[in-house]
mmCIF file of C-alpha atoms and ligand atoms in Angstrom:
data_model
loop_
_atom_site.group_PDB
_atom_site.id
_atom_site.type_symbol
_atom_site.label_atom_id
_atom_site.label_comp_id
_atom_site.label_asym_id
_atom_site.label_seq_id
_atom_site.Cartn_x
_atom_site.Cartn_y
_atom_site.Cartn_z
ATOM 1 C CA UNK A 334 68.216 14.320 9.295
ATOM 2 C CA UNK A 335 68.460 12.402 12.580
ATOM 3 C CA UNK A 336 64.985 10.933 12.156
ATOM 4 C CA UNK A 337 66.334 9.038 9.166
ATOM 5 C CA UNK A 338 68.907 7.199 11.280
ATOM 6 C CA UNK A 339 68.704 3.436 10.791
ATOM 7 C CA UNK A 340 70.119 0.436 12.589
ATOM 8 C CA UNK A 341 73.138 -0.724 10.612
ATOM 9 C CA UNK A 342 74.404 -3.778 12.473
ATOM 10 C CA UNK A 343 75.332 -5.367 15.777
ATOM 11 C CA UNK A 344 78.879 -6.621 15.900
ATOM 12 C CA UNK A 345 80.763 -8.487 18.586
ATOM 13 C CA UNK A 346 83.971 -8.556 16.571
ATOM 14 C CA UNK A 347 85.025 -4.950 15.948
ATOM 15 C CA UNK A 348 87.568 -6.078 13.359
ATOM 16 C CA UNK A 349 84.722 -7.107 11.057
ATOM 17 C CA UNK A 350 83.280 -3.594 10.900
ATOM 18 C CA UNK A 351 83.741 -1.899 7.531
ATOM 19 C CA UNK A 352 85.278 1.558 7.298
ATOM 20 C CA UNK A 353 83.169 4.624 7.851
ATOM 21 C CA UNK A 354 83.765 8.306 7.171
ATOM 22 C CA UNK A 355 83.049 9.492 10.707
ATOM 23 C CA UNK A 356 81.881 7.910 13.926
ATOM 24 C CA UNK A 357 80.217 9.212 17.054
ATOM 25 C CA UNK A 358 80.930 6.651 19.773
ATOM 26 C CA UNK A 359 78.664 6.562 22.806
ATOM 27 C CA UNK A 360 80.184 5.177 25.948
ATOM 28 C CA UNK A 361 79.243 5.209 29.608
ATOM 29 C CA UNK A 362 78.282 3.073 32.584
ATOM 30 C CA UNK A 363 75.397 0.658 32.118
ATOM 31 C CA UNK A 364 71.979 2.131 32.755
ATOM 32 C CA UNK A 365 72.925 5.794 32.353
ATOM 33 C CA UNK A 366 70.507 5.952 29.422
ATOM 34 C CA UNK A 367 72.756 5.693 26.371
ATOM 35 C CA UNK A 368 70.153 3.875 24.303
ATOM 36 C CA UNK A 369 67.502 6.358 25.409
ATOM 37 C CA UNK A 370 69.792 9.228 24.363
ATOM 38 C CA UNK A 371 70.205 7.690 20.903
ATOM 39 C CA UNK A 372 66.426 7.361 20.533
ATOM 40 C CA UNK A 373 65.791 10.932 21.704
ATOM 41 C CA UNK A 374 68.524 12.285 19.451
ATOM 42 C CA UNK A 375 66.988 10.533 16.464
ATOM 43 C CA UNK A 376 63.347 11.352 17.302
ATOM 44 C CA UNK A 377 62.617 7.622 17.440
ATOM 45 C CA UNK A 378 61.134 5.327 20.028
ATOM 46 C CA UNK A 379 62.615 1.927 19.350
ATOM 47 C CA UNK A 380 65.774 2.486 17.348
ATOM 48 C CA UNK A 381 68.009 1.497 20.268
ATOM 49 C CA UNK A 382 66.726 -1.101 22.705
ATOM 50 C CA UNK A 383 66.173 0.188 26.223
ATOM 51 C CA UNK A 384 66.882 -2.462 28.809
ATOM 52 C CA UNK A 385 65.134 -2.905 32.099
ATOM 53 C CA UNK A 386 68.043 -5.030 33.304
ATOM 54 C CA UNK A 387 71.410 -3.293 33.248
ATOM 55 C CA UNK A 388 74.460 -4.839 31.620
ATOM 56 C CA UNK A 389 72.765 -6.700 28.780
ATOM 57 C CA UNK A 390 74.533 -5.381 25.714
ATOM 58 C CA UNK A 391 77.387 -7.639 24.669
ATOM 59 C CA UNK A 392 77.991 -6.298 21.206
ATOM 60 C CA UNK A 393 78.443 -2.880 19.742
ATOM 61 C CA UNK A 394 75.407 -1.523 17.949
ATOM 62 C CA UNK A 395 76.008 0.603 14.914
ATOM 63 C CA UNK A 396 73.491 3.149 13.621
ATOM 64 C CA UNK A 397 73.828 4.967 10.358
ATOM 65 C CA UNK A 398 72.786 8.635 10.502
ATOM 66 C CA UNK A 399 73.646 9.204 6.864
ATOM 67 C CA UNK A 400 75.672 6.926 4.653
ATOM 68 C CA UNK A 401 79.019 6.050 6.306
ATOM 69 C CA UNK A 402 78.433 8.472 9.193
ATOM 70 C CA UNK A 403 77.699 6.372 12.210
ATOM 71 C CA UNK A 404 76.665 6.402 15.800
ATOM 72 C CA UNK A 405 78.139 3.499 17.757
ATOM 73 C CA UNK A 406 76.596 2.323 21.022
ATOM 74 C CA UNK A 407 79.261 0.566 23.083
ATOM 75 C CA UNK A 408 78.424 -1.905 25.844
ATOM 76 C CA UNK A 409 78.232 -0.095 29.172
ATOM 77 C CA UNK A 410 81.074 -0.333 31.650
ATOM 78 C CA UNK A 411 81.053 -0.780 35.399
ATOM 79 C CA UNK A 412 78.339 -3.359 35.645
ATOM 80 C CA UNK A 413 79.223 -5.229 38.837
ATOM 81 C CA UNK A 414 77.796 -8.633 37.979
ATOM 82 C CA UNK A 415 80.152 -9.569 35.182
ATOM 83 C CA UNK A 416 83.095 -11.907 35.376
ATOM 84 C CA UNK A 417 86.739 -10.905 35.064
ATOM 85 C CA UNK A 418 86.799 -12.582 31.668
ATOM 86 C CA UNK A 419 83.898 -10.470 30.449
ATOM 87 C CA UNK A 420 85.609 -7.299 31.661
ATOM 88 C CA UNK A 421 88.699 -8.297 29.709
ATOM 89 C CA UNK A 422 86.573 -8.845 26.602
ATOM 90 C CA UNK A 423 84.993 -5.441 27.131
ATOM 91 C CA UNK A 424 88.415 -3.783 27.412
ATOM 92 C CA UNK A 425 89.559 -5.476 24.217
ATOM 93 C CA UNK A 426 86.439 -4.353 22.368
ATOM 94 C CA UNK A 427 86.807 -0.751 23.503
ATOM 95 C CA UNK A 428 90.488 -0.697 22.622
ATOM 96 C CA UNK A 429 89.768 -2.088 19.152
ATOM 97 C CA UNK A 430 86.857 0.237 18.554
ATOM 98 C CA UNK A 431 88.374 3.444 19.881
ATOM 99 C CA UNK A 432 92.147 3.191 19.508
ATOM 100 C CA UNK A 433 92.819 0.710 16.732
ATOM 101 C CA UNK A 434 90.212 1.961 14.267
ATOM 102 C CA UNK A 435 91.949 4.986 12.860
ATOM 103 C CA UNK A 436 88.972 6.735 11.318
ATOM 104 C CA UNK A 437 87.553 10.110 12.308
ATOM 105 C CA UNK A 438 85.790 9.770 15.626
ATOM 106 C CA UNK A 439 84.573 11.459 18.751
ATOM 107 C CA UNK A 440 83.510 9.754 21.973
ATOM 108 C CA UNK A 441 80.561 11.021 24.006
ATOM 109 C CA UNK A 442 80.681 9.676 27.529
ATOM 110 C CA UNK A 443 77.214 9.599 29.016
ATOM 111 C CA UNK A 444 76.734 9.972 32.758
ATOM 112 C CA UNK A 445 73.665 9.965 35.007
ATOM 113 C CA UNK A 446 72.926 13.454 36.380
ATOM 114 C CA UNK A 447 71.486 12.045 39.578
ATOM 115 C CA UNK A 448 74.405 9.710 40.283
ATOM 116 C CA UNK A 449 76.983 12.216 39.089
ATOM 117 C CA UNK A 450 80.370 11.406 37.558
ATOM 118 C CA UNK A 451 82.061 8.324 39.008
ATOM 119 C CA UNK A 452 85.641 7.134 39.323
ATOM 120 C CA UNK A 453 85.019 4.783 36.379
ATOM 121 C CA UNK A 454 84.058 7.741 34.178
ATOM 122 C CA UNK A 455 87.115 9.620 35.418
ATOM 123 C CA UNK A 456 89.336 6.655 34.484
ATOM 124 C CA UNK A 457 87.682 6.474 31.060
ATOM 125 C CA UNK A 458 88.347 10.187 30.508
ATOM 126 C CA UNK A 459 92.005 9.761 31.555
ATOM 127 C CA UNK A 460 92.359 6.849 29.164
ATOM 128 C CA UNK A 461 90.893 8.885 26.281
ATOM 129 C CA UNK A 462 93.162 11.831 27.090
ATOM 130 C CA UNK A 463 96.188 9.498 27.118
ATOM 131 C CA UNK A 464 95.274 8.208 23.676
ATOM 132 C CA UNK A 465 94.473 11.673 22.326
ATOM 133 C CA UNK A 466 90.922 10.683 21.464
ATOM 134 C CA UNK A 467 88.553 13.654 21.316
ATOM 135 C CA UNK A 468 85.631 13.302 23.708
ATOM 136 C CA UNK A 469 82.710 15.160 25.222
ATOM 137 C CA UNK A 470 80.344 14.449 28.096
ATOM 138 C CA UNK A 471 76.569 13.988 27.990
ATOM 139 C CA UNK A 472 74.841 14.378 31.341
ATOM 140 C CA UNK A 473 71.527 12.532 30.996
ATOM 141 C CA UNK A 474 68.524 12.217 33.366
ATOM 142 C CA UNK A 475 68.557 15.948 34.124
ATOM 143 C CA UNK A 476 64.850 15.545 34.981
ATOM 144 C CA UNK A 477 65.864 13.676 38.136
ATOM 145 C CA UNK A 478 67.523 16.754 39.627
ATOM 146 C CA UNK A 479 65.592 19.321 41.665
ATOM 147 C CA UNK A 480 64.474 22.426 39.739
ATOM 148 C CA UNK A 481 66.907 24.580 41.710
ATOM 149 C CA UNK A 482 69.841 22.927 39.905
ATOM 150 C CA UNK A 483 70.384 24.548 36.513
ATOM 151 C CA UNK A 484 72.127 23.157 33.435
ATOM 152 C CA UNK A 485 74.803 25.782 34.030
ATOM 153 C CA UNK A 486 75.459 24.426 37.516
ATOM 154 C CA UNK A 487 75.615 20.832 36.289
ATOM 155 C CA UNK A 488 77.960 21.683 33.429
ATOM 156 C CA UNK A 489 80.247 23.714 35.685
ATOM 157 C CA UNK A 490 80.535 20.909 38.261
ATOM 158 C CA UNK A 491 81.039 18.151 35.699
ATOM 159 C CA UNK A 492 83.661 20.102 33.749
ATOM 160 C CA UNK A 493 85.562 20.781 36.966
ATOM 161 C CA UNK A 494 85.453 17.115 37.918
ATOM 162 C CA UNK A 495 86.915 16.003 34.590
ATOM 163 C CA UNK A 496 89.204 19.054 34.266
ATOM 164 C CA UNK A 497 87.790 19.923 30.866
ATOM 165 C CA UNK A 498 86.206 22.979 29.260
ATOM 166 C CA UNK A 499 82.559 23.611 30.127
ATOM 167 C CA UNK A 500 81.657 23.772 26.428
ATOM 168 C CA UNK A 501 82.336 20.030 26.213
ATOM 169 C CA UNK A 502 79.453 19.141 28.526
ATOM 170 C CA UNK A 503 75.857 18.672 27.292
ATOM 171 C CA UNK A 504 72.984 18.354 29.729
ATOM 172 C CA UNK A 505 69.947 16.420 28.476
ATOM 173 C CA UNK A 506 66.934 14.459 29.581
ATOM 174 C CA UNK A 507 66.088 11.603 27.230
ATOM 175 C CA UNK A 508 62.870 11.113 29.170
ATOM 176 C CA UNK A 509 61.684 14.709 28.814
ATOM 177 C CA UNK A 510 63.410 15.218 25.418
ATOM 178 C CA UNK A 511 65.245 18.281 26.678
ATOM 179 C CA UNK A 512 68.642 19.597 25.584
ATOM 180 C CA UNK A 513 68.974 17.717 22.292
ATOM 181 C CA UNK A 514 69.043 20.695 19.930
ATOM 182 C CA UNK A 515 72.522 21.690 21.022
ATOM 183 C CA UNK A 516 73.771 18.102 20.956
ATOM 184 C CA UNK A 517 72.388 17.517 17.445
ATOM 185 C CA UNK A 518 74.089 20.694 16.272
ATOM 186 C CA UNK A 519 77.356 19.463 17.722
ATOM 187 C CA UNK A 520 77.121 16.089 15.976
ATOM 188 C CA UNK A 521 76.117 17.695 12.675
ATOM 189 C CA UNK A 522 79.207 19.906 12.834
ATOM 190 C CA UNK A 523 81.383 16.908 13.639
ATOM 191 C CA UNK A 524 79.945 14.974 10.686
ATOM 192 C CA UNK A 525 80.583 17.985 8.481
ATOM 193 C CA UNK A 526 76.972 18.069 7.359
ATOM 194 C CA UNK A 527 74.968 21.122 6.451
ATOM 195 C CA UNK A 528 72.505 21.996 9.138
ATOM 196 C CA UNK A 529 69.073 21.376 7.694
ATOM 197 C CA UNK A 530 66.019 20.420 9.665
ATOM 198 C CA UNK A 531 67.201 18.387 12.666
HETATM 199 N N1 GDP B 1400 64.359 9.661 34.678
HETATM 200 C C1 GDP B 1400 65.007 9.316 33.550
HETATM 201 N N2 GDP B 1400 65.212 8.020 33.252
HETATM 202 C C2 GDP B 1400 65.874 7.725 32.118
HETATM 203 C C3 GDP B 1400 66.348 8.735 31.228
HETATM 204 N N3 GDP B 1400 66.985 8.129 30.208
HETATM 205 C C4 GDP B 1400 66.906 6.794 30.427
HETATM 206 N N4 GDP B 1400 66.228 6.545 31.572
HETATM 207 C C5 GDP B 1400 65.936 5.192 32.128
HETATM 208 O O1 GDP B 1400 67.169 4.579 32.504
HETATM 209 C C6 GDP B 1400 67.119 3.168 32.261
HETATM 210 C C7 GDP B 1400 68.273 2.733 31.391
HETATM 211 O O2 GDP B 1400 68.106 3.266 30.101
HETATM 212 P P1 GDP B 1400 68.919 2.722 28.826
HETATM 213 O O3 GDP B 1400 68.721 3.710 27.744
HETATM 214 O O4 GDP B 1400 68.580 1.304 28.535
HETATM 215 O O5 GDP B 1400 70.425 2.797 29.407
HETATM 216 P P2 GDP B 1400 71.794 2.228 28.820
HETATM 217 O O6 GDP B 1400 72.064 0.959 29.541
HETATM 218 O O7 GDP B 1400 72.820 3.258 29.169
HETATM 219 O O8 GDP B 1400 71.635 2.080 27.346
HETATM 220 C C8 GDP B 1400 65.746 2.887 31.651
HETATM 221 O O9 GDP B 1400 64.884 2.442 32.666
HETATM 222 C C9 GDP B 1400 65.315 4.248 31.107
HETATM 223 O O10 GDP B 1400 63.919 4.398 31.040
HETATM 224 C C10 GDP B 1400 66.091 10.119 31.583
HETATM 225 O O11 GDP B 1400 66.456 11.081 30.893
HETATM 226 N N5 GDP B 1400 65.423 10.342 32.758
HETATM 227 MG MG1 MG B 1401 71.849 0.440 26.085
#
């Protein structure tokens, strides 16, 4: 199913997006590997553009997994070299995409396993909790950790940091294509789709 995901559109004005039936929204700091996660999830190489320079995405990118069931790649937050005005625009976009659009959605916040969760991620989680938006955490770049650190250890630490249940944390490596089975299953359940070949 995921291999059939197609690029739907890039949009800088969230208000122009049509309605969907369900949306998986990917958020996270720039360079944590959100685009790489989308590609690995969908068994594709170039579906989402992977940038060498962080902080390049200025619009939201929408991918259609099946008709009207979308994955939305938000611009990354916490990129230092952007102006105050750009940060304001980012905040507006996130607010419009996550709070004002009233359709069924879940946010996956992606973090870098090597860097660990940051204050910015913590603030994002608090903001989502305040607005009662369901969310989960994807810990990417697991390959960068020493072998002695298990997924269990990562998930325990991250869930403690965010004060959430451990079952909400998914450890993956987009580079090594590890950990995606569980994540695909989770998204399929959210979309309300029958689990076929993923
Ligand atoms: N080691 C490692 N590097 C990764 C992984 N996923 C992404 N990267 C690298 O991280 C950088 C940013 O990736 P990208 O997907 O563009 O991040 P985005 O800005 O969050 O969309 C690129 O150089 C990727 O090759 C991973 O699982 N392991
Ligand atoms: Mg990206």
